[in-house]
Amino acid sequence: MEKFPLQVNELEKSFRKKLGLSSFKAVDSISFQLSHGEILGFLGPNGAGKTTTIKCILGLLKPSNGKVTLWGLHPASLQVRKRIGYVPENPDYDDTFTPLEFMQMFSSMRRLDMSRERMLAILDRVGLAKWENVRIRSFSKGMRQRVSLALALQSEPELLIMDEPTVGLDPAARKEFRDIILAERQRGASVFFSSHLLSEVETICDRAVILSKGKKVVEGRLDDLMRTEDHYRIIYRVSDDEPEELEVEAAGLQKSIDDLRGQGYSIISVNPLYRSLEEVFLSATGGGGI
Amino acid sequence: MKPVMTFALMTLRNLLRRRTIWGISIVILIALFGIGQIPGFGVSNEGRFILDFGLFGLEIGALLLAIGLASNIYPRDREQKTVMPIIAVPLSRSQYLMGRFVGAAIVEAAAMLVGCIGLMIILIMNGHAVPADMLPATGLLLVEGWFLLAVVFFFSFWTSPPLNAPLTTLLFIVSQMSVSGFIKLFPQAPGLMRTLRLFLPHMDVFHIKDPIAHGMDIPGLYFFLAALYGLAYMAFMLSVALAVFRSRDLK
């Protein structure tokens, strides 16, 4: 059976403080996994340990404890590198090169046999069609993000790791990024998506992991996370009038239904109430900033 | 090998586009111009002077080139976070180090060759013969330069560029000292100093300007063994640098 694209077990990462006399835990015993073809949202306030976790996943940091595996292999192994694409937060590539030169060099370093047309097609896909020969020195933050996405998509990765990929993008560009991520999932890729933009996570992710102060505080399918267990919405109708709705606590649900029926109303549906992801996030992190 | 060569080419293009190489070229031209003025002083044995000064200039040039080219490469990559996407996906740390090293080594080789050719032209223009051993002697200085490049890379993984330059220069100086000179630094512990000297490189083997300036013959075997020694030490230094780099977290 194919192993999980990403499995994090009891990951712990400590850093020494300046004088090296004491240390602090940036990530504290977190575990989660990413299934094949899934988009996993990775959330947390600033300083929660998201980027540290991503760097451990990429093999840039060595875990103090615990284990990270990708398809059962060590993150730094060559087999893993061939299968992943990485979009860093605020990418800062060498600005003396053009997007096309980067595509050529990265494809060569990855040992990919790519035609110029294929590279141009990828640049076109991320919105850099007319910029392929312009040095990225003159690019905006958003355009540099597009270069980064193009490089990540180059190898048709099985796993896309994205660290705040849409920071600095305008709404239209964010929509383009989202569409590309969804298309990649459609192709069969799994996506590990760290973002501050909860609306975005809500729109595209299947599951979410929320960190706070280095610890995992919530993990689950978005539907499950956003569904409240203690409040329900009853939709009912009085004769031929427009349907009306009533929000009730779980404890009083049956009584409310009985009362409505007793008054001659017909019950159309009873559903758990959904919270926004922002509410889930704020309650999980104790109101920590996003 | 292909990823390393691609990355080396990327480093080379970067050094060219950042105009680092133009700065180096100007320094070489100024140095050559200075050496070209020697005949104007009316010294006797001016050919010997030109050779002596010229090879000394190449020797110092090898050190300055190594520091100028490599001391800032990794710190800049780390500071600007350009190293992250490269090491995270297409390259291993050893490929990154080798790519950066080879790129800088090519620039160093080109600069040394230009310096050597310039020196030959000055000799010919002033009516002096070019010694047959001049090119191999420059080759040895280049090997020394590559060794120093490896040292600079090694230091760059755990110190800042301002500290890298004096540390490399210090190693350059002490590596030319004899055992007796070394013991004089700390006469209270001659055994320790003797052992220390044994482990430090002997860069004096690369400096053959005096015998060349005096027209002495140097056996081909000497060049071969000295180059082998330098390359072996360079490989050792790169291995140590890689071990340090591998052990470091990229925060």
Coordinates of C-alpha atoms in Angstrom, one line a residue:
Chain A
M1 CA 0.0 0.0 0.0
E2 CA 1.3 3.5 -0.9
K3 CA 2.4 5.4 2.2
F4 CA 1.0 8.8 3.1
P5 CA 2.5 11.6 1.0
L6 CA 3.3 13.3 4.3
Q7 CA 3.3 12.0 7.9
V8 CA 4.4 14.0 10.9
N9 CA 4.8 12.1 14.1
E10 CA 5.4 13.7 17.5
L11 CA 7.5 16.4 15.8
E12 CA 9.4 18.6 18.2
K13 CA 11.8 21.5 17.3
S14 CA 13.7 23.5 19.9
F15 CA 15.9 26.5 19.3
R16 CA 18.6 27.7 21.6
K17 CA 18.2 31.2 22.9
K18 CA 20.9 33.8 22.1
L19 CA 23.4 32.9 24.8
G20 CA 22.7 29.2 24.3
L21 CA 22.0 28.7 28.0
S22 CA 18.3 27.9 27.5
S23 CA 16.1 26.9 24.6
F24 CA 12.5 27.3 23.6
K25 CA 10.2 24.9 21.8
A26 CA 9.0 26.3 18.5
V27 CA 7.1 23.1 17.7
D28 CA 5.9 20.8 20.5
S29 CA 5.0 17.2 19.7
I30 CA 2.7 17.7 16.8
S31 CA 1.4 14.8 14.7
F32 CA -0.8 14.8 11.5
Q33 CA -0.8 13.3 8.1
L34 CA -1.8 14.3 4.6
S35 CA -3.6 11.8 2.4
H36 CA -3.2 11.3 -1.3
G37 CA -5.1 13.9 -3.3
E38 CA -6.0 16.0 -0.2
I39 CA -5.6 19.7 0.4
L40 CA -4.6 20.2 4.0
G41 CA -4.8 23.8 5.5
F42 CA -2.1 24.6 8.1
L43 CA -3.2 27.5 10.3
G44 CA -1.9 29.3 13.3
P45 CA -1.2 32.8 14.6
N46 CA 2.2 34.4 14.0
G47 CA 4.9 32.5 15.8
A48 CA 2.7 29.3 16.2
G49 CA 5.4 27.2 14.5
K50 CA 4.0 26.8 11.0
T51 CA 7.1 27.8 9.1
T52 CA 9.3 25.8 11.4
T53 CA 7.2 22.7 10.8
I54 CA 7.4 23.3 7.0
K55 CA 11.2 23.6 7.2
C56 CA 11.3 20.3 9.1
I57 CA 9.1 18.8 6.4
L58 CA 11.5 20.1 3.7
G59 CA 14.6 18.9 5.6
L60 CA 15.9 22.4 6.1
L61 CA 15.7 22.0 9.9
K62 CA 16.5 18.8 11.8
P63 CA 13.7 17.8 14.3
S64 CA 14.8 17.8 17.9
N65 CA 12.5 14.9 18.4
G66 CA 9.9 13.0 16.4
K67 CA 9.9 12.1 12.8
V68 CA 8.8 13.5 9.4
T69 CA 8.4 11.2 6.5
L70 CA 7.2 11.8 2.9
W71 CA 5.9 8.6 1.3
G72 CA 7.7 6.8 4.1
L73 CA 11.1 8.3 3.2
H74 CA 13.4 10.9 4.8
P75 CA 12.6 14.5 3.6
A76 CA 16.1 15.1 2.3
S77 CA 16.2 12.0 0.1
L78 CA 16.5 12.4 -3.6
Q79 CA 13.4 10.4 -4.3
V80 CA 11.3 12.8 -2.2
R81 CA 12.8 15.9 -3.8
K82 CA 11.8 14.7 -7.2
R83 CA 8.2 14.4 -6.1
I84 CA 7.6 17.7 -4.3
G85 CA 7.1 21.3 -5.3
Y86 CA 7.7 24.1 -2.8
V87 CA 6.3 27.6 -2.8
P88 CA 8.1 29.5 -0.1
E89 CA 6.8 32.5 1.9
N90 CA 8.1 35.7 0.4
P91 CA 10.4 34.0 -2.2
D92 CA 13.5 36.0 -2.9
Y93 CA 15.2 34.4 -5.8
D94 CA 18.4 35.8 -7.3
D95 CA 17.1 38.9 -9.0
T96 CA 19.7 39.0 -11.8
F97 CA 17.9 36.1 -13.6
T98 CA 14.7 36.0 -15.7
P99 CA 11.8 33.6 -15.1
L100 CA 12.7 31.6 -18.2
E101 CA 16.3 31.3 -17.1
F102 CA 15.1 30.1 -13.7
M103 CA 12.9 27.6 -15.4
Q104 CA 15.8 26.3 -17.5
M105 CA 18.2 26.1 -14.6
F106 CA 15.7 24.4 -12.2
S107 CA 14.7 21.9 -14.9
S108 CA 18.3 21.1 -15.5
M109 CA 19.0 20.8 -11.7
R110 CA 16.0 18.5 -11.5
R111 CA 17.2 16.5 -14.4
L112 CA 13.9 17.2 -16.3
D113 CA 13.9 17.1 -20.1
M114 CA 11.7 20.1 -20.7
S115 CA 11.2 21.9 -24.0
R116 CA 11.1 25.7 -24.1
E117 CA 7.5 25.6 -25.2
R118 CA 6.6 23.6 -22.1
M119 CA 8.3 26.1 -19.8
L120 CA 6.6 29.0 -21.5
A121 CA 3.3 27.2 -21.1
I122 CA 3.9 26.9 -17.3
L123 CA 4.8 30.6 -17.1
D124 CA 1.7 31.4 -19.1
R125 CA -0.4 29.3 -16.7
V126 CA 0.9 31.4 -13.7
G127 CA 0.4 34.7 -15.5
L128 CA 4.0 35.5 -16.6
A129 CA 3.6 34.9 -20.3
K130 CA 4.9 38.3 -21.3
W131 CA 7.6 38.5 -18.6
E132 CA 9.6 35.4 -19.4
N133 CA 12.7 37.4 -20.4
V134 CA 12.5 40.2 -17.9
R135 CA 14.9 40.1 -14.9
I136 CA 13.0 39.6 -11.7
R137 CA 14.8 42.5 -10.2
S138 CA 11.9 44.7 -11.5
F139 CA 9.1 42.3 -10.3
S140 CA 6.6 43.0 -7.6
K141 CA 6.1 40.7 -4.7
G142 CA 3.1 39.1 -6.3
M143 CA 5.0 38.5 -9.6
R144 CA 7.9 36.8 -7.6
Q145 CA 5.2 34.6 -6.0
R146 CA 4.2 33.6 -9.5
V147 CA 7.8 32.7 -10.4
S148 CA 7.9 30.6 -7.3
L149 CA 4.7 28.8 -8.2
A150 CA 5.9 28.2 -11.8
L151 CA 9.1 26.6 -10.4
A152 CA 7.0 24.5 -8.0
L153 CA 4.7 23.3 -10.8
Q154 CA 7.6 22.5 -13.2
S155 CA 8.0 18.9 -12.2
E156 CA 4.3 18.1 -12.0
P157 CA 4.8 17.4 -8.3
E158 CA 2.8 14.8 -6.4
L159 CA 3.0 17.0 -3.3
L160 CA 2.8 20.8 -3.3
I161 CA 4.1 22.5 -0.1
M162 CA 3.0 26.1 0.0
D163 CA 3.9 28.5 2.8
E164 CA 1.7 31.6 2.7
P165 CA 1.6 31.4 -1.2
T166 CA -0.9 34.2 -1.7
V167 CA 0.5 36.8 0.7
G168 CA 0.9 40.1 -1.2
L169 CA -1.4 39.0 -4.1
D170 CA -4.4 41.0 -5.2
P171 CA -7.8 39.3 -5.1
A172 CA -7.8 38.4 -8.7
A173 CA -4.4 36.8 -8.5
R174 CA -5.4 35.0 -5.3
K175 CA -8.4 33.5 -7.3
E176 CA -5.9 32.4 -10.0
F177 CA -3.7 30.7 -7.4
R178 CA -6.7 29.0 -5.9
D179 CA -7.8 27.7 -9.3
I180 CA -4.3 26.4 -10.0
I181 CA -4.2 24.6 -6.6
L182 CA -7.6 23.0 -7.3
A183 CA -6.5 22.0 -10.8
E184 CA -3.4 20.4 -9.3
R185 CA -5.5 18.4 -6.8
Q186 CA -7.7 17.4 -9.8
R187 CA -4.5 16.1 -11.4
G188 CA -3.9 14.0 -8.4
A189 CA -1.5 16.1 -6.3
S190 CA -1.7 16.5 -2.6
V191 CA -1.4 20.0 -1.2
F192 CA 0.0 21.2 2.1
F193 CA -1.3 24.7 2.3
S194 CA -0.2 27.1 5.1
S195 CA -2.1 30.4 5.0
H196 CA -3.2 33.4 7.1
L197 CA -6.2 33.9 4.9
L198 CA -8.9 31.8 6.5
S199 CA -11.4 32.5 3.8
E200 CA -9.0 30.9 1.4
V201 CA -8.5 27.8 3.5
E202 CA -12.3 27.6 3.9
T203 CA -12.7 27.7 0.1
I204 CA -10.2 25.1 -1.0
C205 CA -9.1 22.9 1.9
D206 CA -10.5 19.5 2.8
R207 CA -9.0 19.4 6.3
A208 CA -7.2 21.8 8.6
V209 CA -4.6 21.6 11.3
I210 CA -4.5 24.6 13.7
L211 CA -1.4 25.3 15.7
S212 CA -1.1 27.6 18.7
K213 CA 2.1 28.2 20.6
G214 CA 3.8 25.3 18.9
K215 CA 1.1 22.8 19.7
K216 CA -1.6 21.3 17.6
V217 CA -4.9 22.5 19.0
V218 CA -7.3 21.4 16.3
E219 CA -7.3 18.9 13.5
G220 CA -10.2 17.7 11.4
R221 CA -12.3 17.9 8.3
L222 CA -13.5 21.5 7.7
D223 CA -17.1 20.3 7.8
D224 CA -16.6 18.7 11.1
L225 CA -14.7 21.6 12.6
M226 CA -17.2 24.2 11.5
R227 CA -20.2 22.3 12.5
T228 CA -21.4 23.1 16.0
E229 CA -22.6 20.3 18.2
D230 CA -24.5 22.5 20.5
H231 CA -26.6 24.7 18.2
Y232 CA -29.1 23.7 15.5
R233 CA -31.1 25.5 12.9
I234 CA -34.7 24.4 12.3
I235 CA -36.4 25.4 9.0
Y236 CA -40.1 25.2 9.1
R237 CA -43.1 26.4 7.2
V238 CA -46.5 27.8 8.1
S239 CA -49.0 26.7 5.5
D240 CA -47.9 28.2 2.1
D241 CA -45.8 31.0 3.5
E242 CA -42.1 31.4 3.0
P243 CA -40.0 29.1 5.2
E244 CA -38.8 30.5 8.4
E245 CA -35.9 29.4 10.6
L246 CA -35.2 29.1 14.2
E247 CA -31.8 28.6 16.0
V248 CA -31.9 26.5 19.1
E249 CA -29.5 24.9 21.6
A250 CA -29.0 21.1 21.3
A251 CA -30.6 20.6 24.7
G252 CA -33.8 22.2 23.7
L253 CA -34.0 20.8 20.2
Q254 CA -36.6 18.1 20.6
K255 CA -38.8 20.4 22.7
S256 CA -38.7 23.1 20.0
I257 CA -39.5 20.6 17.3
D258 CA -42.5 19.3 19.3
D259 CA -43.7 22.8 20.0
L260 CA -43.6 23.8 16.3
R261 CA -45.4 20.7 15.3
G262 CA -47.9 21.3 18.1
Q263 CA -48.6 24.7 16.5
G264 CA -49.3 23.1 13.2
Y265 CA -46.0 24.0 11.5
S266 CA -44.3 21.6 9.2
I267 CA -40.6 21.0 9.8
I268 CA -38.6 21.2 6.6
S269 CA -35.1 20.5 7.9
V270 CA -33.0 20.4 11.1
N271 CA -29.3 20.9 10.7
P272 CA -26.4 21.6 12.9
L273 CA -25.3 25.3 12.9
Y274 CA -22.0 26.1 11.1
R275 CA -19.5 28.5 12.4
S276 CA -17.1 30.3 10.2
L277 CA -13.5 29.1 10.1
E278 CA -12.5 32.3 11.8
E279 CA -14.6 31.5 14.8
V280 CA -13.1 28.0 14.9
F281 CA -9.7 29.5 14.7
L282 CA -10.3 32.1 17.4
S283 CA -11.8 29.7 19.8
A284 CA -9.0 27.1 19.2
T285 CA -6.2 29.7 19.6
G286 CA -7.8 31.6 22.5
G287 CA -8.3 34.6 20.3
G288 CA -4.7 34.8 19.1
G289 CA -4.1 37.1 16.1
I290 CA -4.1 35.6 12.7
Chain B
M1 CA 27.1 15.9 -12.0
K2 CA 24.6 17.8 -14.2
P3 CA 22.8 19.6 -11.3
V4 CA 26.2 20.7 -9.9
M5 CA 27.4 22.1 -13.3
T6 CA 24.1 23.9 -13.9
F7 CA 24.3 25.4 -10.4
A8 CA 28.0 26.3 -11.0
L9 CA 27.0 28.0 -14.3
M10 CA 24.2 29.9 -12.4
T11 CA 26.8 31.0 -9.8
L12 CA 29.1 32.1 -12.6
R13 CA 26.4 34.1 -14.4
N14 CA 25.4 35.6 -11.1
L15 CA 29.0 36.8 -10.4
L16 CA 29.2 38.2 -13.9
R17 CA 25.9 40.0 -13.7
R18 CA 26.6 41.4 -10.3
R19 CA 29.7 42.9 -11.9
T20 CA 31.9 41.2 -9.3
I21 CA 34.1 40.1 -12.1
W22 CA 34.5 43.6 -13.5
G23 CA 35.7 44.9 -10.1
I24 CA 38.2 42.1 -10.1
S25 CA 39.4 42.9 -13.6
I26 CA 39.9 46.5 -12.7
V27 CA 42.0 45.5 -9.7
I28 CA 44.1 43.2 -11.9
L29 CA 44.6 45.9 -14.5
I30 CA 45.7 48.4 -11.8
A31 CA 48.1 45.8 -10.4
L32 CA 49.6 45.0 -13.8
F33 CA 49.9 48.7 -14.6
G34 CA 51.9 49.2 -11.3
I35 CA 54.2 46.3 -12.2
G36 CA 54.6 47.7 -15.7
Q37 CA 56.1 50.9 -14.1
I38 CA 59.0 49.0 -12.6
P39 CA 61.4 49.6 -15.6
G40 CA 60.9 53.3 -15.1
F41 CA 62.7 53.1 -11.8
G42 CA 65.9 52.1 -13.5
V43 CA 66.6 49.1 -11.2
S44 CA 69.2 46.5 -12.2
N45 CA 67.8 43.0 -12.9
E46 CA 64.5 44.6 -13.7
G47 CA 63.2 41.4 -15.3
R48 CA 63.7 39.6 -12.0
F49 CA 61.9 42.4 -10.2
I50 CA 59.0 42.2 -12.6
L51 CA 58.7 38.5 -12.1
D52 CA 59.2 38.7 -8.4
F53 CA 56.6 41.4 -7.9
G54 CA 54.2 39.9 -10.5
L55 CA 54.2 36.5 -8.9
F56 CA 53.8 38.0 -5.5
G57 CA 50.9 40.0 -6.8
L58 CA 49.3 36.8 -8.1
E59 CA 49.8 35.1 -4.7
I60 CA 48.1 38.0 -2.9
G61 CA 45.5 38.1 -5.7
A62 CA 44.7 34.5 -5.1
L63 CA 43.9 35.2 -1.4
L64 CA 41.9 38.4 -2.1
L65 CA 40.0 36.7 -4.9
A66 CA 39.0 33.8 -2.7
I67 CA 37.8 36.2 0.0
G68 CA 36.1 38.6 -2.4
L69 CA 34.3 35.8 -4.4
A70 CA 33.2 33.4 -1.7
S71 CA 32.9 35.1 1.7
N72 CA 29.6 36.6 0.9
I73 CA 27.9 33.9 -1.3
Y74 CA 26.4 31.7 1.4
P75 CA 25.6 34.5 3.9
R76 CA 23.8 36.4 1.2
D77 CA 21.9 33.3 0.1
R78 CA 20.9 32.7 3.7
E79 CA 20.0 36.3 4.4
Q80 CA 17.9 36.7 1.3
K81 CA 16.5 33.2 1.7
T82 CA 17.5 32.3 -1.8
V83 CA 19.1 29.2 -0.5
M84 CA 15.8 27.7 0.8
P85 CA 13.9 26.9 -2.4
I86 CA 17.1 25.6 -4.0
I87 CA 18.1 23.3 -1.2
A88 CA 14.5 22.4 -0.4
V89 CA 13.8 20.9 -3.8
P90 CA 16.3 20.5 -6.6
L91 CA 19.7 20.3 -4.9
S92 CA 21.3 18.5 -2.0
R93 CA 23.5 20.4 0.3
S94 CA 26.6 18.8 -1.2
Q95 CA 25.5 19.8 -4.7
Y96 CA 24.8 23.3 -3.5
L97 CA 28.3 23.6 -2.0
M98 CA 30.0 22.1 -5.1
G99 CA 28.0 24.3 -7.5
R100 CA 28.9 27.4 -5.7
F101 CA 32.5 26.3 -5.3
V102 CA 33.0 25.4 -8.9
G103 CA 31.4 28.7 -10.1
A104 CA 33.7 30.7 -7.9
A105 CA 36.7 28.5 -8.8
I106 CA 36.1 29.2 -12.6
V107 CA 36.1 32.9 -12.0
E108 CA 39.3 32.6 -9.9
A109 CA 41.0 30.6 -12.6
A110 CA 40.0 33.1 -15.3
A111 CA 41.3 36.0 -13.2
M112 CA 44.6 34.3 -12.4
L113 CA 45.1 33.4 -16.1
V114 CA 44.4 37.0 -17.1
G115 CA 46.9 38.1 -14.5
C116 CA 49.5 35.6 -15.7
I117 CA 49.1 36.6 -19.4
G118 CA 49.3 40.3 -18.5
L119 CA 52.6 39.6 -16.6
M120 CA 53.9 37.7 -19.6
I121 CA 53.0 40.7 -21.9
I122 CA 54.8 43.1 -19.6
L123 CA 57.9 40.9 -19.6
I124 CA 57.9 40.6 -23.4
M125 CA 57.2 44.3 -23.9
N126 CA 60.3 45.2 -21.8
G127 CA 62.5 42.8 -23.7
H128 CA 62.7 40.0 -21.1
A129 CA 62.3 36.3 -21.7
V130 CA 59.2 34.5 -20.2
P131 CA 60.5 31.7 -17.9
A132 CA 59.2 28.3 -19.0
D133 CA 57.9 27.6 -15.5
M134 CA 55.8 30.7 -15.2
L135 CA 52.6 29.0 -16.3
P136 CA 53.0 26.0 -14.0
A137 CA 53.9 28.4 -11.2
T138 CA 50.7 30.3 -11.8
G139 CA 48.9 27.0 -11.8
L140 CA 50.3 26.3 -8.3
L141 CA 49.1 29.7 -7.1
L142 CA 45.7 28.9 -8.6
V143 CA 45.6 25.6 -6.6
E144 CA 46.4 27.6 -3.5
G145 CA 43.6 30.0 -4.5
W146 CA 41.1 27.1 -4.8
F147 CA 42.3 25.8 -1.4
L148 CA 41.7 29.3 0.0
L149 CA 38.2 29.3 -1.6
A150 CA 37.4 26.1 0.2
V151 CA 38.6 27.6 3.5
V152 CA 36.5 30.7 2.9
F153 CA 33.4 28.5 2.2
F154 CA 34.2 26.6 5.4
F155 CA 34.3 29.8 7.5
S156 CA 31.3 31.2 5.8
F157 CA 29.1 28.4 7.2
W158 CA 29.7 29.5 10.8
T159 CA 31.0 33.0 10.8
S160 CA 30.1 36.4 9.3
P161 CA 31.8 37.8 6.2
P162 CA 33.8 40.5 8.3
L163 CA 35.2 37.7 10.4
N164 CA 35.8 35.4 7.5
A165 CA 38.3 37.6 5.8
P166 CA 40.7 38.0 8.9
L167 CA 40.4 34.3 9.7
T168 CA 41.3 33.2 6.2
T169 CA 44.2 35.7 6.0
L170 CA 45.5 34.5 9.4
L171 CA 45.4 30.9 8.1
F172 CA 47.2 32.1 4.9
I173 CA 49.9 33.7 7.0
V174 CA 50.5 30.9 9.5
S175 CA 50.4 28.3 6.8
Q176 CA 53.5 29.8 5.3
M177 CA 55.5 29.7 8.5
S178 CA 58.2 27.1 9.2
V179 CA 58.1 24.8 12.2
S180 CA 60.8 26.9 14.0
G181 CA 58.9 30.1 13.2
F182 CA 55.7 28.6 14.5
I183 CA 57.4 27.5 17.8
K184 CA 58.7 31.1 18.2
L185 CA 55.0 32.2 18.4
F186 CA 54.6 30.3 21.7
P187 CA 58.0 29.0 22.9
Q188 CA 56.5 27.7 26.1
A189 CA 54.9 24.8 24.4
P190 CA 57.1 23.7 21.5
G191 CA 55.5 20.2 21.3
L192 CA 52.0 21.7 20.9
M193 CA 53.2 24.1 18.3
R194 CA 55.0 21.4 16.4
T195 CA 51.8 19.3 16.4
L196 CA 49.7 22.2 15.4
R197 CA 52.0 23.0 12.5
L198 CA 51.8 19.4 11.4
F199 CA 48.0 19.7 10.9
L200 CA 48.0 23.1 9.3
P201 CA 48.5 23.3 5.6
H202 CA 52.0 24.1 4.2
M203 CA 51.2 26.8 1.7
D204 CA 54.8 27.6 1.3
V205 CA 55.0 24.7 -1.2
F206 CA 53.0 26.8 -3.7
H207 CA 55.3 29.8 -3.6
I208 CA 58.2 29.3 -6.0
K209 CA 58.6 32.9 -7.2
D210 CA 62.2 33.2 -5.9
P211 CA 63.6 30.2 -7.8
I212 CA 61.8 31.2 -10.9
A213 CA 63.0 34.8 -10.6
H214 CA 66.5 33.5 -10.2
G215 CA 66.2 31.3 -13.2
M216 CA 66.4 28.0 -11.4
D217 CA 65.0 24.8 -12.8
I218 CA 62.1 23.3 -11.0
P219 CA 61.5 19.6 -11.6
G220 CA 58.1 18.7 -13.1
L221 CA 57.5 16.2 -10.3
Y222 CA 57.6 19.0 -7.8
F223 CA 54.8 20.8 -9.6
F224 CA 52.8 17.6 -9.8
L225 CA 53.2 16.7 -6.1
A226 CA 52.6 20.2 -4.9
A227 CA 49.4 20.5 -7.0
L228 CA 48.3 17.1 -5.7
Y229 CA 48.9 18.2 -2.1
G230 CA 46.9 21.4 -2.7
L231 CA 44.0 19.6 -4.3
A232 CA 43.9 16.9 -1.6
Y233 CA 43.9 19.6 1.1
M234 CA 41.2 21.5 -0.9
A235 CA 39.0 18.3 -1.0
F236 CA 39.6 17.8 2.7
M237 CA 38.6 21.4 3.5
L238 CA 35.4 21.1 1.3
S239 CA 34.5 17.9 3.1
V240 CA 34.8 19.6 6.5
A241 CA 32.8 22.6 5.1
L242 CA 30.1 20.2 3.9
A243 CA 30.0 18.4 7.3
V244 CA 29.5 21.8 9.0
F245 CA 26.9 22.9 6.4
R246 CA 25.0 19.6 6.8
S247 CA 24.9 19.9 10.5
R248 CA 23.4 23.4 10.4
D249 CA 19.7 24.3 10.5
L250 CA 18.5 26.7 7.8
K251 CA 16.3 28.9 9.9

